[in-house]
Short mmCIF file of C-alpha atoms and ligand atoms in Angstrom, two decimals:
data_model
loop_
_atom_site.label_atom_id
_atom_site.label_comp_id
_atom_site.label_asym_id
_atom_site.label_seq_id
_atom_site.Cartn_x
_atom_site.Cartn_y
_atom_site.Cartn_z
CA MET A 1 316.99 168.77 -28.19
CA ASP A 2 315.21 168.41 -24.81
CA ASN A 3 313.13 171.17 -23.92
CA SER A 4 311.04 169.60 -21.20
CA GLY A 5 313.35 168.91 -18.19
CA THR A 6 310.35 169.05 -15.70
CA MET A 7 309.06 165.52 -16.83
CA ASN A 8 311.58 163.31 -15.18
CA THR A 9 309.73 160.23 -14.12
CA GLN A 10 310.08 157.34 -11.46
CA PRO A 11 311.16 154.02 -12.70
CA SER A 12 307.92 152.03 -13.66
CA ALA A 13 306.22 149.54 -11.37
CA GLU A 14 307.28 145.82 -11.48
CA ARG A 15 304.12 144.83 -13.29
CA ALA A 16 304.79 147.31 -16.05
CA ASP A 17 308.26 145.63 -16.85
CA PRO A 18 307.27 143.81 -20.05
CA MET A 19 305.60 146.85 -21.25
CA ASN A 20 308.83 148.62 -20.69
CA ARG A 21 310.60 146.09 -22.57
CA ILE A 22 308.17 146.72 -25.58
CA ILE A 23 308.88 150.42 -25.23
CA ASP A 24 312.49 149.85 -25.16
CA ALA A 25 312.45 147.70 -28.38
CA ALA A 26 310.39 150.47 -30.24
CA LEU A 27 312.90 153.03 -29.00
CA LYS A 28 315.70 151.06 -30.32
CA ARG A 29 314.09 150.78 -33.72
CA ALA A 30 313.31 154.44 -33.67
CA GLU A 31 315.67 157.06 -35.19
CA GLY A 32 317.70 158.59 -32.50
CA GLY A 33 316.13 156.57 -29.85
CA TRP A 34 313.11 158.96 -30.06
CA LEU A 35 309.45 157.91 -30.17
CA PRO A 36 306.92 160.28 -31.33
CA PHE A 37 304.15 160.66 -28.57
CA ASP A 38 301.38 159.09 -30.68
CA ARG A 39 303.55 155.94 -31.21
CA PHE A 40 304.31 155.76 -27.60
CA MET A 41 300.54 156.29 -26.66
CA ALA A 42 299.55 153.44 -29.25
CA LEU A 43 301.94 151.01 -27.38
CA ALA A 44 300.96 151.97 -24.16
CA LEU A 45 297.17 151.53 -24.89
CA TYR A 46 297.06 148.69 -27.54
CA SER A 47 300.32 146.49 -27.37
CA PRO A 48 298.82 142.98 -27.58
CA GLY A 49 298.22 141.52 -24.07
CA LEU A 50 300.00 144.36 -22.13
CA GLY A 51 298.66 147.68 -23.46
CA TYR A 52 296.04 149.29 -21.29
CA TYR A 53 293.25 148.36 -23.43
CA ALA A 54 294.62 144.94 -24.28
CA ASN A 55 295.31 143.70 -20.78
CA THR A 56 292.83 142.37 -18.21
CA LEU A 57 292.58 145.28 -15.85
CA ALA A 58 288.96 146.13 -14.83
CA LYS A 59 289.03 149.68 -16.29
CA PHE A 60 285.37 150.82 -16.27
CA GLY A 61 283.34 151.10 -12.93
CA HIS A 62 281.93 153.22 -10.33
CA MET A 63 284.53 152.98 -7.51
CA PRO A 64 288.24 152.25 -7.16
CA THR A 65 287.21 149.32 -4.83
CA SER A 66 286.17 147.58 -7.98
CA GLY A 67 289.64 147.80 -9.24
CA SER A 68 288.44 150.22 -11.96
CA ASP A 69 289.93 153.55 -13.17
CA PHE A 70 287.14 155.66 -14.39
CA VAL A 71 283.53 155.79 -15.05
CA THR A 72 281.88 156.37 -18.42
CA ALA A 73 278.33 157.49 -19.18
CA PRO A 74 276.80 153.97 -20.07
CA GLU A 75 278.50 152.72 -16.83
CA LEU A 76 277.06 155.56 -14.65
CA SER A 77 273.44 155.05 -15.71
CA PRO A 78 271.20 152.91 -18.17
CA LEU A 79 269.46 156.14 -18.79
CA PHE A 80 272.22 157.22 -21.00
CA GLY A 81 271.82 154.42 -23.44
CA GLN A 82 267.95 154.56 -23.12
CA SER A 83 268.09 158.23 -24.18
CA LEU A 84 270.53 157.94 -26.79
CA ALA A 85 268.22 155.01 -28.22
CA VAL A 86 265.78 157.72 -29.16
CA ALA A 87 268.09 159.42 -31.34
CA VAL A 88 269.20 156.07 -32.71
CA GLU A 89 265.77 154.99 -33.55
CA ASP A 90 265.08 158.37 -35.17
CA ALA A 91 268.25 157.81 -37.38
CA LEU A 92 267.31 154.46 -38.22
CA THR A 93 263.92 155.62 -39.50
CA HIS A 94 265.23 158.54 -41.42
CA THR A 95 267.98 156.58 -43.16
CA GLY A 96 265.81 153.51 -43.71
CA THR A 97 268.48 151.19 -42.07
CA LYS A 98 268.20 148.40 -39.59
CA GLU A 99 271.77 147.92 -38.13
CA VAL A 100 273.68 149.44 -35.38
CA TRP A 101 277.42 149.66 -35.40
CA GLU A 102 279.30 150.32 -32.08
CA PHE A 103 282.94 151.34 -31.97
CA GLY A 104 284.83 150.67 -28.73
CA ALA A 105 282.25 149.11 -26.77
CA GLY A 106 283.91 148.81 -23.49
CA SER A 107 282.19 146.40 -21.07
CA GLY A 108 279.13 146.18 -23.38
CA ALA A 109 277.03 148.40 -21.19
CA LEU A 110 275.71 150.68 -23.97
CA ALA A 111 274.97 147.79 -26.30
CA GLN A 112 272.68 146.30 -23.49
CA GLN A 113 271.12 149.49 -23.03
CA LEU A 114 270.51 150.20 -26.79
CA LEU A 115 269.31 146.54 -27.60
CA GLY A 116 267.20 146.62 -24.53
CA ALA A 117 265.42 149.84 -25.64
CA LEU A 118 265.16 149.15 -29.22
CA GLY A 119 264.85 145.21 -29.35
CA ASP A 120 263.59 144.16 -32.76
CA ARG A 121 264.12 147.59 -34.22
CA ILE A 122 267.65 146.63 -34.50
CA GLU A 123 268.37 143.74 -37.02
CA ARG A 124 271.95 143.34 -36.31
CA TYR A 125 274.29 145.03 -33.83
CA THR A 126 278.04 145.02 -34.71
CA ILE A 127 280.72 145.75 -32.35
CA VAL A 128 284.13 146.95 -33.52
CA ASP A 129 286.92 147.15 -30.77
CA LEU A 130 290.68 146.99 -30.80
CA SER A 131 290.74 145.17 -27.64
CA GLY A 132 290.56 141.27 -27.49
CA THR A 133 290.03 141.18 -23.72
CA LEU A 134 287.16 143.76 -23.98
CA ARG A 135 285.63 141.73 -26.65
CA GLU A 136 285.53 138.58 -24.35
CA ARG A 137 283.77 140.82 -21.74
CA GLN A 138 281.35 141.98 -24.17
CA GLN A 139 280.62 138.66 -25.52
CA GLN A 140 279.73 137.54 -21.89
CA ALA A 141 277.64 140.54 -21.27
CA LEU A 142 275.66 140.20 -24.40
CA ALA A 143 275.44 136.42 -24.69
CA SER A 144 271.62 136.58 -24.37
CA TRP A 145 271.22 138.47 -27.60
CA GLY A 146 272.61 135.42 -29.40
CA ASP A 147 273.53 136.01 -33.19
CA LYS A 148 272.02 139.50 -33.27
CA VAL A 149 275.34 140.82 -31.97
CA GLN A 150 278.42 140.17 -33.83
CA TRP A 151 281.94 141.22 -33.64
CA LEU A 152 284.41 142.38 -36.48
CA GLY A 153 288.10 142.88 -36.24
CA GLU A 154 288.15 145.25 -39.11
CA LEU A 155 285.63 147.22 -41.03
CA PRO A 156 283.89 145.76 -43.98
CA GLU A 157 284.08 147.66 -47.33
CA THR A 158 280.57 148.98 -47.01
CA MET A 159 278.36 149.90 -44.04
CA GLN A 160 274.72 150.79 -43.77
CA GLY A 161 273.01 151.74 -40.54
CA VAL A 162 273.68 154.05 -37.30
CA ILE A 163 277.14 154.18 -35.78
CA VAL A 164 277.79 155.00 -32.20
CA GLY A 165 280.89 155.60 -30.33
CA ASN A 166 281.15 156.74 -26.71
CA GLU A 167 284.50 157.91 -25.54
CA VAL A 168 286.30 156.27 -28.43
CA LEU A 169 287.93 159.21 -30.16
CA ASP A 170 289.69 160.41 -26.87
CA ALA A 171 291.44 156.94 -26.82
CA MET A 172 293.03 157.48 -30.14
CA PRO A 173 296.61 158.41 -30.08
CA VAL A 174 297.55 161.92 -30.56
CA LYS A 175 300.57 163.86 -31.62
CA LEU A 176 302.11 166.31 -29.03
CA LEU A 177 303.33 169.79 -30.10
CA ALA A 178 305.32 172.18 -27.97
CA ARG A 179 305.86 175.87 -28.75
CA ILE A 180 309.08 176.83 -27.00
CA GLN A 181 310.45 180.30 -27.10
CA GLY A 182 308.43 180.83 -30.22
CA GLN A 183 309.53 177.67 -32.05
CA TRP A 184 307.45 174.78 -32.74
CA PHE A 185 308.75 171.01 -31.77
CA GLU A 186 306.96 167.66 -31.91
CA ARG A 187 307.26 166.15 -28.41
CA GLY A 188 308.24 162.44 -28.08
CA VAL A 189 309.68 159.98 -25.61
CA VAL A 190 313.21 159.03 -24.86
CA ARG A 191 314.81 156.75 -22.11
CA GLY A 192 316.86 159.20 -20.07
CA PRO A 193 320.44 158.49 -18.67
CA ASP A 194 318.83 157.48 -15.33
CA GLY A 195 316.85 154.88 -16.89
CA THR A 196 313.40 156.68 -16.74
CA LEU A 197 311.25 157.71 -19.64
CA ARG A 198 311.23 161.33 -20.49
CA TYR A 199 310.10 163.79 -22.91
CA ALA A 200 312.23 165.16 -25.78
CA ASP A 201 311.34 167.43 -28.49
CA GLN A 202 312.38 167.65 -32.09
CA GLU A 203 312.05 170.48 -34.66
CA THR A 204 308.95 169.99 -36.70
CA GLY A 205 306.97 171.53 -39.59
CA LEU A 206 303.72 170.28 -37.77
CA ARG A 207 301.40 173.05 -36.60
CA PRO A 208 298.12 173.19 -34.81
CA PRO A 209 295.13 173.70 -37.31
CA VAL A 210 294.76 177.27 -36.11
CA GLU A 211 297.29 179.84 -35.09
CA VAL A 212 297.75 179.95 -31.30
CA GLU A 213 297.85 183.52 -30.27
CA GLY A 214 300.88 184.87 -28.38
CA ALA A 215 304.55 184.01 -27.90
CA HIS A 216 304.19 182.03 -24.66
CA ASP A 217 305.37 178.42 -24.26
CA TYR A 218 302.59 176.19 -25.14
CA VAL A 219 301.82 172.50 -25.38
CA THR A 220 298.96 171.02 -27.42
CA GLU A 221 297.95 167.98 -29.32
CA ILE A 222 296.82 167.31 -32.93
CA HIS A 223 294.70 164.32 -33.80
CA PRO A 224 295.56 162.72 -37.26
CA GLN A 225 294.39 159.24 -36.15
CA ALA A 226 290.80 160.37 -34.84
CA GLU A 227 290.46 162.33 -38.12
CA ALA A 228 291.56 159.37 -40.28
CA PHE A 229 289.25 157.30 -38.38
CA VAL A 230 286.28 159.44 -39.23
CA ALA A 231 287.42 159.57 -42.78
CA THR A 232 287.37 155.80 -43.09
CA LEU A 233 283.86 155.62 -41.51
CA ALA A 234 282.69 158.18 -44.11
CA ASP A 235 284.31 156.15 -46.88
CA ARG A 236 282.55 152.99 -45.74
CA LEU A 237 279.18 154.29 -44.61
CA GLU A 238 276.86 154.08 -47.69
CA ARG A 239 273.71 155.23 -45.91
CA GLY A 240 273.04 155.91 -42.34
CA ALA A 241 274.16 158.16 -39.40
CA ALA A 242 276.78 158.39 -36.63
CA PHE A 243 276.70 159.78 -33.29
CA LEU A 244 280.22 160.22 -31.71
CA ILE A 245 280.20 161.21 -27.86
CA ASP A 246 283.13 162.48 -26.16
CA TYR A 247 284.89 165.29 -24.18
CA GLY A 248 286.33 168.03 -26.07
CA PHE A 249 285.83 171.41 -27.68
CA PRO A 250 285.65 173.25 -31.05
CA GLU A 251 289.05 174.36 -32.19
CA ALA A 252 288.80 177.96 -31.12
CA GLU A 253 288.36 176.71 -27.58
CA TYR A 254 290.95 173.69 -27.96
CA TYR A 255 293.77 176.05 -29.07
CA HIS A 256 292.86 178.95 -26.93
CA PRO A 257 296.07 180.77 -25.63
CA GLN A 258 295.23 179.96 -22.05
CA ARG A 259 295.05 176.22 -22.60
CA HIS A 260 298.85 176.13 -22.63
CA MET A 261 299.49 172.64 -21.03
CA GLY A 262 297.53 170.52 -23.58
CA THR A 263 294.74 168.08 -22.65
CA VAL A 264 296.68 164.72 -22.17
CA MET A 265 295.35 163.09 -19.01
CA CYS A 266 295.84 159.64 -17.42
CA HIS A 267 293.27 157.86 -15.27
CA GLN A 268 294.05 155.33 -12.71
CA GLY A 269 291.91 154.32 -9.68
CA HIS A 270 289.61 157.11 -10.30
CA LYS A 271 292.26 159.72 -10.02
CA SER A 272 293.70 161.83 -12.93
CA ASP A 273 297.25 162.78 -13.41
CA GLY A 274 299.23 164.30 -16.29
CA ASN A 275 302.13 162.01 -16.56
CA PRO A 276 301.77 159.25 -19.18
CA LEU A 277 305.29 158.15 -18.85
CA VAL A 278 304.98 156.17 -15.63
CA ASP A 279 302.93 152.96 -14.95
CA VAL A 280 302.80 152.63 -18.71
CA GLY A 281 300.08 150.10 -19.65
CA LEU A 282 298.66 150.27 -16.00
CA LYS A 283 296.55 153.47 -16.74
CA ASP A 284 294.47 155.01 -19.35
CA ILE A 285 295.86 157.79 -21.53
CA THR A 286 293.52 160.18 -23.27
CA ALA A 287 293.34 163.50 -25.01
CA HIS A 288 290.25 165.82 -25.46
CA VAL A 289 288.74 165.77 -29.00
CA ASN A 290 289.03 168.80 -31.38
CA PHE A 291 285.40 168.49 -32.70
CA THR A 292 286.01 170.98 -35.46
CA GLY A 293 288.85 168.72 -36.88
CA VAL A 294 286.60 165.64 -36.69
CA ALA A 295 283.67 167.42 -38.26
CA LEU A 296 285.97 168.74 -41.20
CA ALA A 297 287.50 165.21 -41.72
CA GLY A 298 284.04 163.77 -41.80
CA GLN A 299 282.65 166.49 -44.26
CA GLU A 300 285.64 166.40 -46.42
CA ALA A 301 285.23 162.46 -46.88
CA GLY A 302 281.57 163.06 -47.75
CA LEU A 303 279.49 162.89 -44.66
CA ALA A 304 277.13 165.78 -43.59
CA VAL A 305 276.97 167.19 -40.10
CA LEU A 306 273.60 166.45 -38.45
CA GLY A 307 274.23 168.37 -35.37
CA TYR A 308 276.61 169.24 -32.58
CA CYS A 309 275.67 170.15 -28.94
CA ASN A 310 276.62 169.21 -25.50
CA GLN A 311 275.74 165.93 -23.80
CA ALA A 312 273.22 167.59 -21.38
CA ARG A 313 271.26 169.20 -24.18
CA PHE A 314 271.31 166.03 -26.51
CA LEU A 315 270.08 163.86 -23.50
CA ILE A 316 267.29 166.11 -22.55
CA ASN A 317 266.25 166.46 -26.35
CA CYS A 318 266.04 162.70 -26.20
CA GLY A 319 263.69 162.67 -23.05
CA LEU A 320 265.98 162.15 -20.12
CA VAL A 321 264.12 164.33 -17.71
CA PRO A 322 260.92 162.35 -17.77
CA ARG A 323 263.01 159.22 -17.37
CA LEU A 324 264.51 160.78 -14.35
CA GLU A 325 261.44 161.33 -12.69
CA SER A 326 260.41 157.63 -12.77
CA ALA A 327 263.77 156.48 -11.44
CA ASN A 328 264.59 155.96 -7.69
CA VAL A 329 266.68 158.49 -5.67
CA GLN A 330 269.99 156.64 -6.20
CA GLN A 331 269.52 156.14 -9.90
CA ARG A 332 268.39 159.68 -10.38
CA ALA A 333 271.68 160.99 -8.61
CA MET A 334 273.73 158.91 -10.87
CA ALA A 335 271.93 159.87 -14.02
CA ALA A 336 271.91 163.64 -13.01
CA ARG A 337 275.68 163.41 -13.40
CA LEU A 338 275.22 162.98 -17.11
CA ILE A 339 273.72 166.35 -17.48
CA HIS A 340 275.08 168.44 -14.53
CA GLU A 341 277.32 171.19 -16.05
CA HIS A 342 280.12 170.71 -13.71
CA GLU A 343 280.16 166.76 -14.42
CA MET A 344 279.57 165.36 -17.87
CA GLY A 345 276.79 167.76 -19.22
CA GLU A 346 279.03 170.44 -20.74
CA LEU A 347 282.40 169.19 -21.26
CA PHE A 348 281.12 166.11 -23.13
CA LYS A 349 279.63 166.82 -26.75
CA VAL A 350 277.62 164.84 -29.19
CA LEU A 351 278.51 165.24 -32.96
CA GLY A 352 276.12 163.72 -35.32
CA PHE A 353 276.76 162.88 -39.02
CA CYS A 354 274.64 161.45 -41.73
CA ALA A 355 275.49 159.67 -45.13
CA GLY A 356 273.56 158.87 -48.32
CA VAL A 357 270.57 161.14 -47.11
CA GLU A 358 269.96 164.76 -46.58
CA PRO A 359 270.34 165.87 -42.86
CA TRP A 360 266.93 165.93 -41.09
CA ASP A 361 265.88 167.66 -37.93
CA SER A 362 267.52 164.96 -35.78
CA VAL A 363 265.75 164.66 -32.36
CA GLY A 364 269.03 165.00 -30.21
CA PHE A 365 269.92 168.26 -31.71
CA ARG A 366 266.46 169.67 -31.88
CA GLU A 367 267.19 172.51 -29.27
CA GLY A 368 270.59 173.84 -28.41
CA ASP A 369 272.47 172.83 -31.61
CA ARG A 370 275.97 174.47 -31.58
CA THR A 371 277.08 173.36 -35.25
CA HIS A 372 277.81 177.14 -35.74
CA THR A 373 280.69 177.14 -33.13
CA LEU A 374 282.60 174.35 -34.99
C1 LIG B 401 287.40 154.92 -23.04
S1 LIG B 401 286.99 153.39 -23.62
C2 LIG B 401 285.33 153.52 -23.89
C3 LIG B 401 284.42 152.40 -23.67
C4 LIG B 401 282.93 152.49 -23.80
N1 LIG B 401 282.44 153.05 -25.19
C5 LIG B 401 282.45 153.16 -22.62
O1 LIG B 401 281.64 154.37 -22.95
O2 LIG B 401 282.32 152.73 -21.49
C6 LIG B 401 287.61 153.34 -25.30
C7 LIG B 401 287.39 152.01 -26.20
O3 LIG B 401 287.63 152.37 -27.47
C8 LIG B 401 288.24 151.40 -28.01
N2 LIG B 401 288.93 151.84 -29.25
C9 LIG B 401 289.97 152.75 -29.36
N3 LIG B 401 290.39 152.98 -30.69
C10 LIG B 401 289.50 152.15 -31.44
C11 LIG B 401 289.25 152.04 -32.82
N4 LIG B 401 290.10 152.71 -33.68
N5 LIG B 401 288.25 151.20 -33.25
C12 LIG B 401 287.56 150.54 -32.33
N6 LIG B 401 287.66 150.75 -30.99
C13 LIG B 401 288.50 151.41 -30.50
C14 LIG B 401 289.07 150.79 -26.90
O4 LIG B 401 289.50 149.33 -27.03
C15 LIG B 401 288.08 151.00 -25.82
O5 LIG B 401 287.13 149.86 -25.88
#
């Protein structure tokens, strides 16, 4: 059944053709030629060589002229990593560990900032990234750190240390749910009769984690992969802490009746749009994070929540303001975007966990902790 007639799409650009062949092969294998959205998103982002995070497009940068699509906090200003380093050092001290683990390290900018700020305080810096092309970029950027930095294709059985992940959870495939005329459907992708990709809905027993008030039509996401990822971290982290930074909300806000169009967004050339079905592989696809779901998944798997607050509060607690004062005007303008309410300051949150130790008064959450809102 197709409830979503408005999502007809243009045929994809020529460059995306091999990507479309991959989608078609998956559609052919899928029952009824219908791919659940999370499967589609995984192919679009991570298909070897062609998916957005697996190809050689620039992705991160300040301006579209660099060929980039979006800017992240460590790309915007080194003061992001220098401030986060204060919380990381505090966590290394409290957990008695010496290693940092970064998931989804992008261009390597955050690793450079943390290593630059903490130097010998970090015995080993391990990067885990799904993207082979980004790994090459990271290896070039971090060559001067020699053996101190290592890359792993998969997680070891056990880990000790401090985990960081900036904008990793939002890049994990989500399931799309649509409530149409009071009935819930899972939204997936099909090839329409005109040859374009379009949405199609199938009946489902899946539901958002909280009831969405009202009877109006409503589209939203659930995040089984991000939650499974955090549960795996919990399984493997014997002793240490984790700081996950991303855009998103607690579940009461996430599944607010007014947020009826969901949060899936695409980024290309520093513009955002809501149609992941065109230019597949050529643009980023993301969804906001349900921080309540992530916190619960971590807790259920044995982690303790250290704190949760917005990015502005976290960076200010970590001493961003005095750092701003000693920066030049241009650096200051960039770094201010990290904490301005209408830029990254409020939408972005930091969720902290610890394992193998009792939670302590972690510096980043010292003021303005909002764990109670999760
Ligand atoms: C939006 S980018 C963020 C990059 C970087 N952290 C930054 O802030 O600039 C998302 C990154 O997460 C990586 N990623 C997604 N899922 C992952 C997973 N399960 N494990 C490790 N890396 C992952 C992607 O390959 C990509 O490098």
